[in-house]
PDB file of C-alpha atoms in Angstrom:
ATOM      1  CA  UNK A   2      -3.765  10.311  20.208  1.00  0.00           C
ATOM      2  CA  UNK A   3      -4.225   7.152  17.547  1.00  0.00           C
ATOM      3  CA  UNK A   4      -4.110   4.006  18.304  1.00  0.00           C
ATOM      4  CA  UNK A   5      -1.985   1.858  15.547  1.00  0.00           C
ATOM      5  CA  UNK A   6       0.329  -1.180  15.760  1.00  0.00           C
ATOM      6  CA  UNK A   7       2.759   0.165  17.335  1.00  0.00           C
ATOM      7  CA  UNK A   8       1.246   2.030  19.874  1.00  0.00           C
ATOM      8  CA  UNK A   9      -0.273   5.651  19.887  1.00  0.00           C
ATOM      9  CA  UNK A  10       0.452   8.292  17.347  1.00  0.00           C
ATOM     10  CA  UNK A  11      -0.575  11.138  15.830  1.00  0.00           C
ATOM     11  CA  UNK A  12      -0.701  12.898  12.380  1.00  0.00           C
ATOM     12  CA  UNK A  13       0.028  16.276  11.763  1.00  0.00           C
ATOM     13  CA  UNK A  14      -1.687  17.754   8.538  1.00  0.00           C
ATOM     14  CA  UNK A  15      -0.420  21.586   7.804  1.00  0.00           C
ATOM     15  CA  UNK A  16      -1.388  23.565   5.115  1.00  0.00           C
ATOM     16  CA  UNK A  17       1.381  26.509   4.203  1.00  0.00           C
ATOM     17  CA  UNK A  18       1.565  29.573   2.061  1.00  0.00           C
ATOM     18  CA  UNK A  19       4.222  29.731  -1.220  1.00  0.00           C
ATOM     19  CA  UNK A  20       6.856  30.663   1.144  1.00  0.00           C
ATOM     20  CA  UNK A  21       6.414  27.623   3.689  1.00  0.00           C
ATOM     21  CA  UNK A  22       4.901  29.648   6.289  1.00  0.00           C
ATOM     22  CA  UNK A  23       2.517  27.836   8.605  1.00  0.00           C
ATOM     23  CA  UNK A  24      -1.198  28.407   8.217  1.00  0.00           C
ATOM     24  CA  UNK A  25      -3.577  25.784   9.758  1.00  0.00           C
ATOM     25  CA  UNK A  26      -2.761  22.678  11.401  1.00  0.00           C
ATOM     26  CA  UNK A  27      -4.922  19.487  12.671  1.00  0.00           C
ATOM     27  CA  UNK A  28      -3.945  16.696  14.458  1.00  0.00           C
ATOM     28  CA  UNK A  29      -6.032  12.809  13.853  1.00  0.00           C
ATOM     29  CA  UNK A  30      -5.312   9.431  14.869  1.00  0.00           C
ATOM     30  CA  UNK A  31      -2.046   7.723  13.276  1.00  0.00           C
ATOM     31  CA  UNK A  32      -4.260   5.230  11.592  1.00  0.00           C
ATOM     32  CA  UNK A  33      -7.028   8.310   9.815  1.00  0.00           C
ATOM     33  CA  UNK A  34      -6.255   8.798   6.006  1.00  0.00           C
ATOM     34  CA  UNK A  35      -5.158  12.481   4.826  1.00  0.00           C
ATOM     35  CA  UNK A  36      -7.807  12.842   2.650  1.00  0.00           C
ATOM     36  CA  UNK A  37     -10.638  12.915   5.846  1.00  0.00           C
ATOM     37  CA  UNK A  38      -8.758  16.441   6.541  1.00  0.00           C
ATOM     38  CA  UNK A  39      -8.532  17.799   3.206  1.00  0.00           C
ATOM     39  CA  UNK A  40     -11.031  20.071   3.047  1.00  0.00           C
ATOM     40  CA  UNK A  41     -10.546  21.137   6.591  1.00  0.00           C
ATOM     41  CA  UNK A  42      -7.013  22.350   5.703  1.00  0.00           C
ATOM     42  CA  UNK A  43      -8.370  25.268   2.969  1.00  0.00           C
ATOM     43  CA  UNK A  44     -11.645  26.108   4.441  1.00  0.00           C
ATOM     44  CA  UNK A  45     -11.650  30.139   4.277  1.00  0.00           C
ATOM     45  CA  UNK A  46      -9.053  30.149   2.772  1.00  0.00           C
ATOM     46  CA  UNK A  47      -8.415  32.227  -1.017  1.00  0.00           C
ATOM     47  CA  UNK A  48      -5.671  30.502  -2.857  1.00  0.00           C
ATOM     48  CA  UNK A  49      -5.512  29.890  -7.148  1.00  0.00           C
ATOM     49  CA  UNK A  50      -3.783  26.617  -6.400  1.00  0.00           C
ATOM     50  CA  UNK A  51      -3.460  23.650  -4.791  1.00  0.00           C
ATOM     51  CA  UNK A  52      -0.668  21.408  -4.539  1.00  0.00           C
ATOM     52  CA  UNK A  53      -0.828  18.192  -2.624  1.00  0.00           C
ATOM     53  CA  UNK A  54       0.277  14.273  -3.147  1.00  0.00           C
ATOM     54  CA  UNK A  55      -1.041  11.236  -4.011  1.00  0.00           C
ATOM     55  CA  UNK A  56      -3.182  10.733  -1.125  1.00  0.00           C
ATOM     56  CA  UNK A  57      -5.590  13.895  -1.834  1.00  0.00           C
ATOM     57  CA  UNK A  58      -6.671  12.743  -4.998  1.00  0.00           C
ATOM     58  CA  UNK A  59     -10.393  12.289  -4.715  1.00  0.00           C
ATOM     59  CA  UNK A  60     -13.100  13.480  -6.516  1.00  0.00           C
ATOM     60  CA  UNK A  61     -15.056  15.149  -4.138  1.00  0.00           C
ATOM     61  CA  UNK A  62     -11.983  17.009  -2.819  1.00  0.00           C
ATOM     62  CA  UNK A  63     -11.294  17.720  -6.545  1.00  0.00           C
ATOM     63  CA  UNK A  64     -14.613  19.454  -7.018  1.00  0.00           C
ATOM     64  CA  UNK A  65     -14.287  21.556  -3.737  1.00  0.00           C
ATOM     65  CA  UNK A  66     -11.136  22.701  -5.210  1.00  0.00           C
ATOM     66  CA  UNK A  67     -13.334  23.431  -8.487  1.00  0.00           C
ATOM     67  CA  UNK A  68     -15.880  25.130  -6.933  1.00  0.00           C
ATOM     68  CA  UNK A  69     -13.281  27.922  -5.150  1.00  0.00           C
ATOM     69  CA  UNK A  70     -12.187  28.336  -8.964  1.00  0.00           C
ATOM     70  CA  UNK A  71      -8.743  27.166  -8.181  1.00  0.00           C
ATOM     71  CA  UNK A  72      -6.378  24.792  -9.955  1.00  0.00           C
ATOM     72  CA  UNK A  73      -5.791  21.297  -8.811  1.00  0.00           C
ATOM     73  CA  UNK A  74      -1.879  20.223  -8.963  1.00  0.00           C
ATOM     74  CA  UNK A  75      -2.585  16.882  -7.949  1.00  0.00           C
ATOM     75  CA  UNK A  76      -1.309  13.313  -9.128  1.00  0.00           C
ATOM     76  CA  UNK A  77      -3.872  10.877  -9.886  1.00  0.00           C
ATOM     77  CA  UNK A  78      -3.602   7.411  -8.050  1.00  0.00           C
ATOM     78  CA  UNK A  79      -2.185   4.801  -9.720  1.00  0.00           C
ATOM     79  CA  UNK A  80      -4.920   2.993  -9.555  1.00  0.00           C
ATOM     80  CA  UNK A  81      -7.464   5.512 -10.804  1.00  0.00           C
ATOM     81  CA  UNK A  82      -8.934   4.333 -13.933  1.00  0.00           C
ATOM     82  CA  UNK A  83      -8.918   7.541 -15.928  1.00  0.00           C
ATOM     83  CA  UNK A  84      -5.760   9.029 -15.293  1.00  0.00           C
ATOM     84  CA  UNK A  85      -5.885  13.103 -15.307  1.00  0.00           C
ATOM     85  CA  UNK A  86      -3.154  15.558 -16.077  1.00  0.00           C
ATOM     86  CA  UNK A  87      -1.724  17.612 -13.945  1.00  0.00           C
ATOM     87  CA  UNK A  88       1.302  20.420 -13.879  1.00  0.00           C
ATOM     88  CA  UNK A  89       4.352  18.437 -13.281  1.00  0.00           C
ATOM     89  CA  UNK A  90       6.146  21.420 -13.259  1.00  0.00           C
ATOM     90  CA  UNK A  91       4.274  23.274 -10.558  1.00  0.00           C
ATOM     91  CA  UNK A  92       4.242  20.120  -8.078  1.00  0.00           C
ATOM     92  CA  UNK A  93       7.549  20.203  -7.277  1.00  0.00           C
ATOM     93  CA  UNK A  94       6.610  23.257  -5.233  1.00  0.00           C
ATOM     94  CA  UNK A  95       5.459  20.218  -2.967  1.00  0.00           C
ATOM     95  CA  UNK A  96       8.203  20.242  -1.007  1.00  0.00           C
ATOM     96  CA  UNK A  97       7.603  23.266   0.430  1.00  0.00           C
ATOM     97  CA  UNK A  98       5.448  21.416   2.742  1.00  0.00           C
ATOM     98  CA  UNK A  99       8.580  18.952   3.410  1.00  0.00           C
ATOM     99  CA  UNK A 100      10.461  22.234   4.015  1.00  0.00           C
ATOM    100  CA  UNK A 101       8.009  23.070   6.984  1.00  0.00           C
ATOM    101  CA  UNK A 102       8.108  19.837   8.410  1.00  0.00           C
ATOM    102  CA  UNK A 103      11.807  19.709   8.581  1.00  0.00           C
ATOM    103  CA  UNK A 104      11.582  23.214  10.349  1.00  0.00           C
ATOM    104  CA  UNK A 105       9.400  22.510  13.184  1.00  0.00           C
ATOM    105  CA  UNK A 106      11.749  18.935  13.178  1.00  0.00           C
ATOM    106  CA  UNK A 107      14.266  21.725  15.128  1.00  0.00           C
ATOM    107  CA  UNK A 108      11.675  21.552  17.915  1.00  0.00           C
ATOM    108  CA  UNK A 109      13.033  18.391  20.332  1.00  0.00           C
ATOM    109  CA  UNK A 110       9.357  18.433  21.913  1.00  0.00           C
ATOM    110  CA  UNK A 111       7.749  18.395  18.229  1.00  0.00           C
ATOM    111  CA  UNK A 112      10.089  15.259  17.066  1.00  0.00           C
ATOM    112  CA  UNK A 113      10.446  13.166  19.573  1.00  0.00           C
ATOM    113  CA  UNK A 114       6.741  13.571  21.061  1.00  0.00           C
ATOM    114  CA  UNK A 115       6.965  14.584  24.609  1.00  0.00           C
ATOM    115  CA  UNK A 116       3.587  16.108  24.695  1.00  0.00           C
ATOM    116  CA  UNK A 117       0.921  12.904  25.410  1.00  0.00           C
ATOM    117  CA  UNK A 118      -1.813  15.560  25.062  1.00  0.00           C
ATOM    118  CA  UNK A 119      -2.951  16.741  21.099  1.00  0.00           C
ATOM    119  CA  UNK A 120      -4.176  19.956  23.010  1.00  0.00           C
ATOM    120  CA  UNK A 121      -0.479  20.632  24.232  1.00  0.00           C
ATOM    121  CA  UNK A 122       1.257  19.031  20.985  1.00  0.00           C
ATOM    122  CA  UNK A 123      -1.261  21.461  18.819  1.00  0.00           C
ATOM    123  CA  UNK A 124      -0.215  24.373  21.431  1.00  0.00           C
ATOM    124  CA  UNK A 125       3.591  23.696  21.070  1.00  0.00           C
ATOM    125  CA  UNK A 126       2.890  23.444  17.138  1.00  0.00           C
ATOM    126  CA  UNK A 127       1.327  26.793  17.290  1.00  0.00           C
ATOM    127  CA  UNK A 128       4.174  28.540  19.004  1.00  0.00           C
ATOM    128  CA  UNK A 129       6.587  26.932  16.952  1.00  0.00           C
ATOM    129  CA  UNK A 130       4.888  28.545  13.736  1.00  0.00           C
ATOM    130  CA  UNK A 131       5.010  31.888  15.465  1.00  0.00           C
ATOM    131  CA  UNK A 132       8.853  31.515  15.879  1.00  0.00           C
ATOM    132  CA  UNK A 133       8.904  30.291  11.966  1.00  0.00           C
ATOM    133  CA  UNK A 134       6.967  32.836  10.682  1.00  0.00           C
ATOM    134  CA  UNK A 135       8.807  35.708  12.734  1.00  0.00           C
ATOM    135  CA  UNK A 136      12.219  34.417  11.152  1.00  0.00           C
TER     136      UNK A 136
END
């Protein structure tokens, strides 16, 4: 668990599929940026896009995404000097990730934090996914 201001908490980063299925979670400190879990969230995977906010937008994560010869659906920063284009059309599939969240919100011990553990929080996120994907 993170330490931040107002106490511990914890981030949960998901990656999901075009139909906001679960497929890989991680867990960091409240206070650790998104983007230090990026590329953790499509190792192995095969995908033609990826669609993500603001907070993704870096240039090595861009190139990773390069490299697997997939498209980027990304918004540049605001405060990114040479702003890039991106598919403003295809990133409102973004909330399929708010979709998921909102899901595993139905799980009291997900949303209000009972587990003090990231093992047992990570375990209870797990076998929530299996009950999502098996709808």
């Amino acid at each position: 668990m993170g330490r931040s201001r107002g106490g511990f908490s914890t981030k949960i980063h998901a990656s999901v599929d075009a139909l906001d299925n679960p497929l890989r979670f991680l867990l960091t400190g409240g206070q650790r940026h998104d983007i230090t879990q990026a590329a953790d969230l499509i190792a192995n995977f095969d995908f033609e896009r990826v669609i993500a906010d603001r907070s993704y937008d870096s240039d090595d994560f861009l190139q990773k995404i390069i490299e697997k010869e997939a498209e980027a659906v990304i918004p540049p920063r605001k405060n990114r000097k040479e702003q890039r284009e991106y598919d403003r059309h295809l990133y409102k599939e973004r909330h399929l990730i708010e979709c998921f969240f909102n899901k595993i919100k139905h799980y009291r011990r997900i949303f209000s934090r009972f587990e003090k553990l990231d093992k047992r929080l990570l375990g209870f996120l797990c076998f929530a996914s299996t009950l999502i994907w098996l709808r």
